[in-house]
mmCIF file of C-alpha atoms in Angstrom:
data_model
loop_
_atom_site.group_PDB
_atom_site.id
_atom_site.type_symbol
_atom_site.label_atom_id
_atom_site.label_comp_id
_atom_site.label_asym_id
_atom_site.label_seq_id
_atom_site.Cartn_x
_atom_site.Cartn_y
_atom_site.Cartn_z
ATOM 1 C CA UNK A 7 131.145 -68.623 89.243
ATOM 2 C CA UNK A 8 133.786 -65.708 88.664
ATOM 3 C CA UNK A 9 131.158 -63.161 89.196
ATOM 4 C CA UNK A 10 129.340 -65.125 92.011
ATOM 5 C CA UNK A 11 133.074 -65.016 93.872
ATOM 6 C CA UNK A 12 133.794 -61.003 92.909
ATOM 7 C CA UNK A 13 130.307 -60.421 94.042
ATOM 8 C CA UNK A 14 130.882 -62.210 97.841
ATOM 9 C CA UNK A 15 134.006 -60.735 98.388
ATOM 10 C CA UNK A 16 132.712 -57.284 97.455
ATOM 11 C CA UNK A 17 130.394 -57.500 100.044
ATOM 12 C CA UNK A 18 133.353 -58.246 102.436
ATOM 13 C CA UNK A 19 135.351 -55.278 101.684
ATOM 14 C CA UNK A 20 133.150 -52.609 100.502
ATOM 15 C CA UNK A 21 132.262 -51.663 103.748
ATOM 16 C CA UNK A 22 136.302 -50.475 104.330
ATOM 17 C CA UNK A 23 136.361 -49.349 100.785
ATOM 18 C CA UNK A 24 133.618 -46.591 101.925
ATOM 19 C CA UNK A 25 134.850 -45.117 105.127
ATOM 20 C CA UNK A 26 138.344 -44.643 102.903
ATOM 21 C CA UNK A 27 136.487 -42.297 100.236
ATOM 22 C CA UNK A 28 136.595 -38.398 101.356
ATOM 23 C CA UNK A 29 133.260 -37.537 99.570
ATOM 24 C CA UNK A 30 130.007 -39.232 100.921
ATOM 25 C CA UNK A 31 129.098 -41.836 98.469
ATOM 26 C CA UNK A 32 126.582 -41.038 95.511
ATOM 27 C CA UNK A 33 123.089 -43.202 95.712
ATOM 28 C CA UNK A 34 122.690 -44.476 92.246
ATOM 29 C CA UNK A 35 119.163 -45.146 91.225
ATOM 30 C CA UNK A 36 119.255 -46.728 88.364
ATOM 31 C CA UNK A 37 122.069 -47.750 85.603
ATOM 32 C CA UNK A 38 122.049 -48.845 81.549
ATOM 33 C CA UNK A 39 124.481 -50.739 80.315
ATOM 34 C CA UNK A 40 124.626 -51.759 76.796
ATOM 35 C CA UNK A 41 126.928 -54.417 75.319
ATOM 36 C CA UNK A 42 127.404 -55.657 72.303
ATOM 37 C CA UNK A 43 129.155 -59.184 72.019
ATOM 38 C CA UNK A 44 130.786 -59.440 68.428
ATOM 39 C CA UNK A 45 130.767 -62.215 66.143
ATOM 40 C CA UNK A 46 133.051 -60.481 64.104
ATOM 41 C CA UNK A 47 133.988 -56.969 63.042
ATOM 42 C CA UNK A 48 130.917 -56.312 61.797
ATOM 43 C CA UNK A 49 128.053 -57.877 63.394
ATOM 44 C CA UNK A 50 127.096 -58.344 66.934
ATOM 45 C CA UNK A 51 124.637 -59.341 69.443
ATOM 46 C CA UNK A 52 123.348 -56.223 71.495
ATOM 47 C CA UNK A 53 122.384 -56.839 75.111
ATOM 48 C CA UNK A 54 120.872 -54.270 76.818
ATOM 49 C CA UNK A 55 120.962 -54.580 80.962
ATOM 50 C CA UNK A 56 119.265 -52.339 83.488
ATOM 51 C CA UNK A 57 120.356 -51.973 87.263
ATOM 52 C CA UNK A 58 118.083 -50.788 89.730
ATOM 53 C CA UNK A 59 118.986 -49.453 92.990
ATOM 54 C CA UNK A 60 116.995 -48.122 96.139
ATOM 55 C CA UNK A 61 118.441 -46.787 99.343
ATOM 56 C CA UNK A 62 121.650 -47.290 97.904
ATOM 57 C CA UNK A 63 121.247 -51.079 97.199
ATOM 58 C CA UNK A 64 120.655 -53.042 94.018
ATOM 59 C CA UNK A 65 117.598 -54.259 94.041
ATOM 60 C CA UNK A 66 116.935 -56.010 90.663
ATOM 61 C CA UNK A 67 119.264 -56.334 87.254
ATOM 62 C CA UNK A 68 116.864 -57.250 84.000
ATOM 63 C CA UNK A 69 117.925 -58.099 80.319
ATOM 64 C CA UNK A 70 115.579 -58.666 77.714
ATOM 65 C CA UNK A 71 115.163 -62.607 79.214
ATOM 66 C CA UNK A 72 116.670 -62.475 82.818
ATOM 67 C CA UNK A 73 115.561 -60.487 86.094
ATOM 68 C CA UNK A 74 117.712 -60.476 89.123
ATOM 69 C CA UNK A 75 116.276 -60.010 92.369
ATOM 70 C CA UNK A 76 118.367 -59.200 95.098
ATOM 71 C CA UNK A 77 117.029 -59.297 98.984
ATOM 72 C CA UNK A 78 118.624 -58.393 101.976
ATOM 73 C CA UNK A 79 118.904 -59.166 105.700
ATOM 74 C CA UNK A 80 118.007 -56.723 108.964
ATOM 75 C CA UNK A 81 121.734 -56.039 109.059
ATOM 76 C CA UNK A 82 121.405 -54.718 105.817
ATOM 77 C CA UNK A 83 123.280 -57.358 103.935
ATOM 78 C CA UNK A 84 122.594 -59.374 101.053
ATOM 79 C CA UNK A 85 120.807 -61.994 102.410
ATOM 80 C CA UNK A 86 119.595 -63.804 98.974
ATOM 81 C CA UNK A 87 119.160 -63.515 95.098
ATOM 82 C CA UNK A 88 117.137 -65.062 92.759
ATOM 83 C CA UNK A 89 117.107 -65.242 89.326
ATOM 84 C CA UNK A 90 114.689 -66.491 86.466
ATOM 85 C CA UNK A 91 114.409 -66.307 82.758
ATOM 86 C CA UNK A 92 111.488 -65.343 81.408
ATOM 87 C CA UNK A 93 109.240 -68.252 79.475
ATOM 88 C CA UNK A 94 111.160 -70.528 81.377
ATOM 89 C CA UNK A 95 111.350 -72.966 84.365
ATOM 90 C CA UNK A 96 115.071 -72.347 84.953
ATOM 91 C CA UNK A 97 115.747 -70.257 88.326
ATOM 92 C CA UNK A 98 119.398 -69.401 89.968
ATOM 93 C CA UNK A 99 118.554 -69.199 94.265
ATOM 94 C CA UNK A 100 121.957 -67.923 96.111
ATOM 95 C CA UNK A 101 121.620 -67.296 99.722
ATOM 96 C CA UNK A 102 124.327 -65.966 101.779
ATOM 97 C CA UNK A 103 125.616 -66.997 105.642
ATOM 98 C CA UNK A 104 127.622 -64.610 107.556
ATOM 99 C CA UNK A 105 129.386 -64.744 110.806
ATOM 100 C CA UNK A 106 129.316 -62.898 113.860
ATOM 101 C CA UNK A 107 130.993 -59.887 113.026
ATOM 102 C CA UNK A 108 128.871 -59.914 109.778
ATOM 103 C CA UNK A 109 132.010 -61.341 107.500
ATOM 104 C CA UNK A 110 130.505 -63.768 104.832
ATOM 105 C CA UNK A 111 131.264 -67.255 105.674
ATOM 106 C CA UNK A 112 129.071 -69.267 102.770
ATOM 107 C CA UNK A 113 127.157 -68.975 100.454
ATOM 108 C CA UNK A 114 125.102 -71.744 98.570
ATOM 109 C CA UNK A 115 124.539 -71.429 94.601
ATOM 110 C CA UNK A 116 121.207 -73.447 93.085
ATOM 111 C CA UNK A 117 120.033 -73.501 89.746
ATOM 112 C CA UNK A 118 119.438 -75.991 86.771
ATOM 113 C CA UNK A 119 122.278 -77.612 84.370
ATOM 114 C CA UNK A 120 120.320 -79.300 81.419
ATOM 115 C CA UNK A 121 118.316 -82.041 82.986
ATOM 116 C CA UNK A 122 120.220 -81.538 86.387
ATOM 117 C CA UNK A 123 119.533 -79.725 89.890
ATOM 118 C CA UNK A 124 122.762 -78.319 90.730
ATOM 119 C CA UNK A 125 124.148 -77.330 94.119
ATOM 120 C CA UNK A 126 127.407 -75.527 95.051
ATOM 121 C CA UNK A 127 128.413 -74.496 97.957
ATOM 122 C CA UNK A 128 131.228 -71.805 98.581
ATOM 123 C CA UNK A 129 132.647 -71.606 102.078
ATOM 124 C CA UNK A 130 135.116 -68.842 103.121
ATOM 125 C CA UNK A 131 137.819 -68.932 105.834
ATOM 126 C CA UNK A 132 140.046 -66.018 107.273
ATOM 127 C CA UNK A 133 143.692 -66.198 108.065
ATOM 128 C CA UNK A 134 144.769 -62.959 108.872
ATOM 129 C CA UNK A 135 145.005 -60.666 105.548
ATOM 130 C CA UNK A 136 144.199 -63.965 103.730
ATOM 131 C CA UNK A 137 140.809 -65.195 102.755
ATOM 132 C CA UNK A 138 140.258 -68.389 101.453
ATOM 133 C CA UNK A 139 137.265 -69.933 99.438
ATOM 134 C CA UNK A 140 136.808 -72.998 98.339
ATOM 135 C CA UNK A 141 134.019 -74.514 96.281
ATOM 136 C CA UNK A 142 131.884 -77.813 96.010
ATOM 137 C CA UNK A 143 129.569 -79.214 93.600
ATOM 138 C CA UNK A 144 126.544 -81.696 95.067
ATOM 139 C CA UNK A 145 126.393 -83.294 91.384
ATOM 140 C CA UNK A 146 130.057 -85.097 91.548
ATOM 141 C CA UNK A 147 129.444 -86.425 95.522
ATOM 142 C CA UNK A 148 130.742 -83.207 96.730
ATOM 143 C CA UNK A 149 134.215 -83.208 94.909
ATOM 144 C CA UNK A 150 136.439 -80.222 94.707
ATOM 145 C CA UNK A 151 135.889 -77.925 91.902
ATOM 146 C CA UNK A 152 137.495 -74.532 92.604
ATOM 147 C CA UNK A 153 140.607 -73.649 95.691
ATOM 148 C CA UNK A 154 140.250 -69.896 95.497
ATOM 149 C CA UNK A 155 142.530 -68.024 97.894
ATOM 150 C CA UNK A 156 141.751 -64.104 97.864
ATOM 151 C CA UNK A 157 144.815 -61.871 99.702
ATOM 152 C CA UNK A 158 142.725 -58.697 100.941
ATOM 153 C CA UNK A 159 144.789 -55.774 101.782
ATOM 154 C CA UNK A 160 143.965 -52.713 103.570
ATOM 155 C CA UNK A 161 140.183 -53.541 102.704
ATOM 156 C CA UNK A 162 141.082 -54.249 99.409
ATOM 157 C CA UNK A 163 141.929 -57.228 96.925
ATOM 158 C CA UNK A 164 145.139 -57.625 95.946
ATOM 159 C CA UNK A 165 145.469 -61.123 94.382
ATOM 160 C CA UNK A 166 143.498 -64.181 93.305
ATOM 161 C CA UNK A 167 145.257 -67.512 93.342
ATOM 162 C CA UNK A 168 143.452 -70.747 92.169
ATOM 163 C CA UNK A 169 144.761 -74.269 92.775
ATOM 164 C CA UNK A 170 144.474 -77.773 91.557
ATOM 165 C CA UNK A 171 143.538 -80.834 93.968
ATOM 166 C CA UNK A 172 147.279 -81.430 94.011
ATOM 167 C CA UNK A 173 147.435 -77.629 95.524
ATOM 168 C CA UNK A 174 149.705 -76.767 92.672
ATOM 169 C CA UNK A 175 149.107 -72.971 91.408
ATOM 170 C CA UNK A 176 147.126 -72.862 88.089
ATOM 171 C CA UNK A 177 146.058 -69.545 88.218
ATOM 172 C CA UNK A 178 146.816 -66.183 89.979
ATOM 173 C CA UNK A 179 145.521 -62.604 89.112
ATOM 174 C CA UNK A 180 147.231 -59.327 90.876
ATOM 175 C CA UNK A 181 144.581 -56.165 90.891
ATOM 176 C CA UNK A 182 146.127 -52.963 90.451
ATOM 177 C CA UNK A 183 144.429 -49.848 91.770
ATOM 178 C CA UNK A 184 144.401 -46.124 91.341
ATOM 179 C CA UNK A 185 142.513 -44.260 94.206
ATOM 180 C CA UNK A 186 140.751 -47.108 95.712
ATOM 181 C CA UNK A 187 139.602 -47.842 92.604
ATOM 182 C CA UNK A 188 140.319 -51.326 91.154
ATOM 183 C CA UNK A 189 142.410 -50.054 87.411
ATOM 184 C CA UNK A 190 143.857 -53.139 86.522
ATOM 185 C CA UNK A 191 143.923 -56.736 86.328
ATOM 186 C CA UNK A 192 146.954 -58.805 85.332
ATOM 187 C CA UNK A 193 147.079 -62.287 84.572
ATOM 188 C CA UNK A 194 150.490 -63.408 86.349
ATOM 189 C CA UNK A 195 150.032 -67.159 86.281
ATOM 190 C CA UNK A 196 147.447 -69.379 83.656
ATOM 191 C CA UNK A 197 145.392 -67.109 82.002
ATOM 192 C CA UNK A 198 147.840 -63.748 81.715
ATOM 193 C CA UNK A 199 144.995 -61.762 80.194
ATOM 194 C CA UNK A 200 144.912 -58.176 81.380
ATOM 195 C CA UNK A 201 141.365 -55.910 82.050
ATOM 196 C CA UNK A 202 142.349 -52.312 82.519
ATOM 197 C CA UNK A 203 139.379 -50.262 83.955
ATOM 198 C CA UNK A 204 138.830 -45.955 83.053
ATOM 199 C CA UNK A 205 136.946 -44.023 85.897
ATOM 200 C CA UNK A 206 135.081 -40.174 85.099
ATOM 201 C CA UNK A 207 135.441 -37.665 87.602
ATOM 202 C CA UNK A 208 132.808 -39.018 89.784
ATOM 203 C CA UNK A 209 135.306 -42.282 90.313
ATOM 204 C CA UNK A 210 132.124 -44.352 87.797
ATOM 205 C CA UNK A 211 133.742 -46.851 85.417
#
């Protein structure tokens, strides 16, 4: 669900994160990413992942067993994605609800869990600099499973905080950034693993 949330807010605060770049933005077409998830120091699994873009959206993101397919409303915003592995029944169906003023306000996650039909649905609320999102599962009679509170900044994200049903802090992450580019994460409460992130001249990670 990380990604899913990264993903949403994205969306929210790209649009500022565009009019504060001095070059116009480049249109990717396509990108190749390969990654290669160890076992151990020798071995590894190699995944290779293509991204496809057109009119500067993504349109689709395929691995060897998974395409992405991403479709988008008349405002020009993502409106749903669906994903499917090939050979198989399983399918991922996100569709995303936005407000007035085009600010995402939910967005509901389907796909399969063993034997299961899962639903969760992730609502956002605004409080000044402070977005809030907070996630429910339909398999557990709609109990909470994530209290995500995002503190955006200027257009951009400065924290993460997750809490606990008792509202107690279990987890916060600061983002660090070098010319509106995200460069760092740190870990400042729960997990304090920290993700630093190396741009080329074109600002491409």
């Amino acid at each position: 669900m990380k990604k899913i949330y990264l993903l949403a807010i994205l969306m929210m605060v790209f649009p500022c994160l565009l009019h504060s770049q001095d070059a116009p933005p480049v249109r990717l077409k396509q990108i190749n990413i390969v990654k290669t998830n160890y076992q151990n120091y020798k071995d590894g699994e190699i995944v290779n992942k293509t991204i496809v873009f057109a009119d500067g959206k993504i349109q689709t993101i395929t691995t060897s067993d998974v395409i992405q397919k991403f479709f988008y409303n008349k405002n020009g915003l993502l409106d749903m994605t669906v994903k499917e592995k090939v050979g198989s029944d399983w399918k991922e169906v996100i569709n995303y609800t936005y407000d007035a003023d085009n600010n995402i306000i939910k967005f509901v996650n389907k796909y399969h869990e063993g034997n299961d039909y899962i639903t969760k649905t992730v609502t956002f609320v605004y409080e000044g600099a402070r977005i809030k999102a907070t996630t429910k599962k339909s398999t557990n009679h709609q109990n909470l499973v994530d209290d995500i509170e995002y503190i955006v900044e200027n257009g951009i994200i400065v924290r993460r905080t997750s809490r606990d049903r008792n509202k107690a802090i279990i987890g916060k992450i600061e983002y660090v950034y070098v010319n509106d580019n995200v460069s760092k994460h740190k870990g400042l409460v729960g997990d304090k693993i920290s993700k630093t992130y190396t741009y080329d001249d074109k600002k491409s990670v």
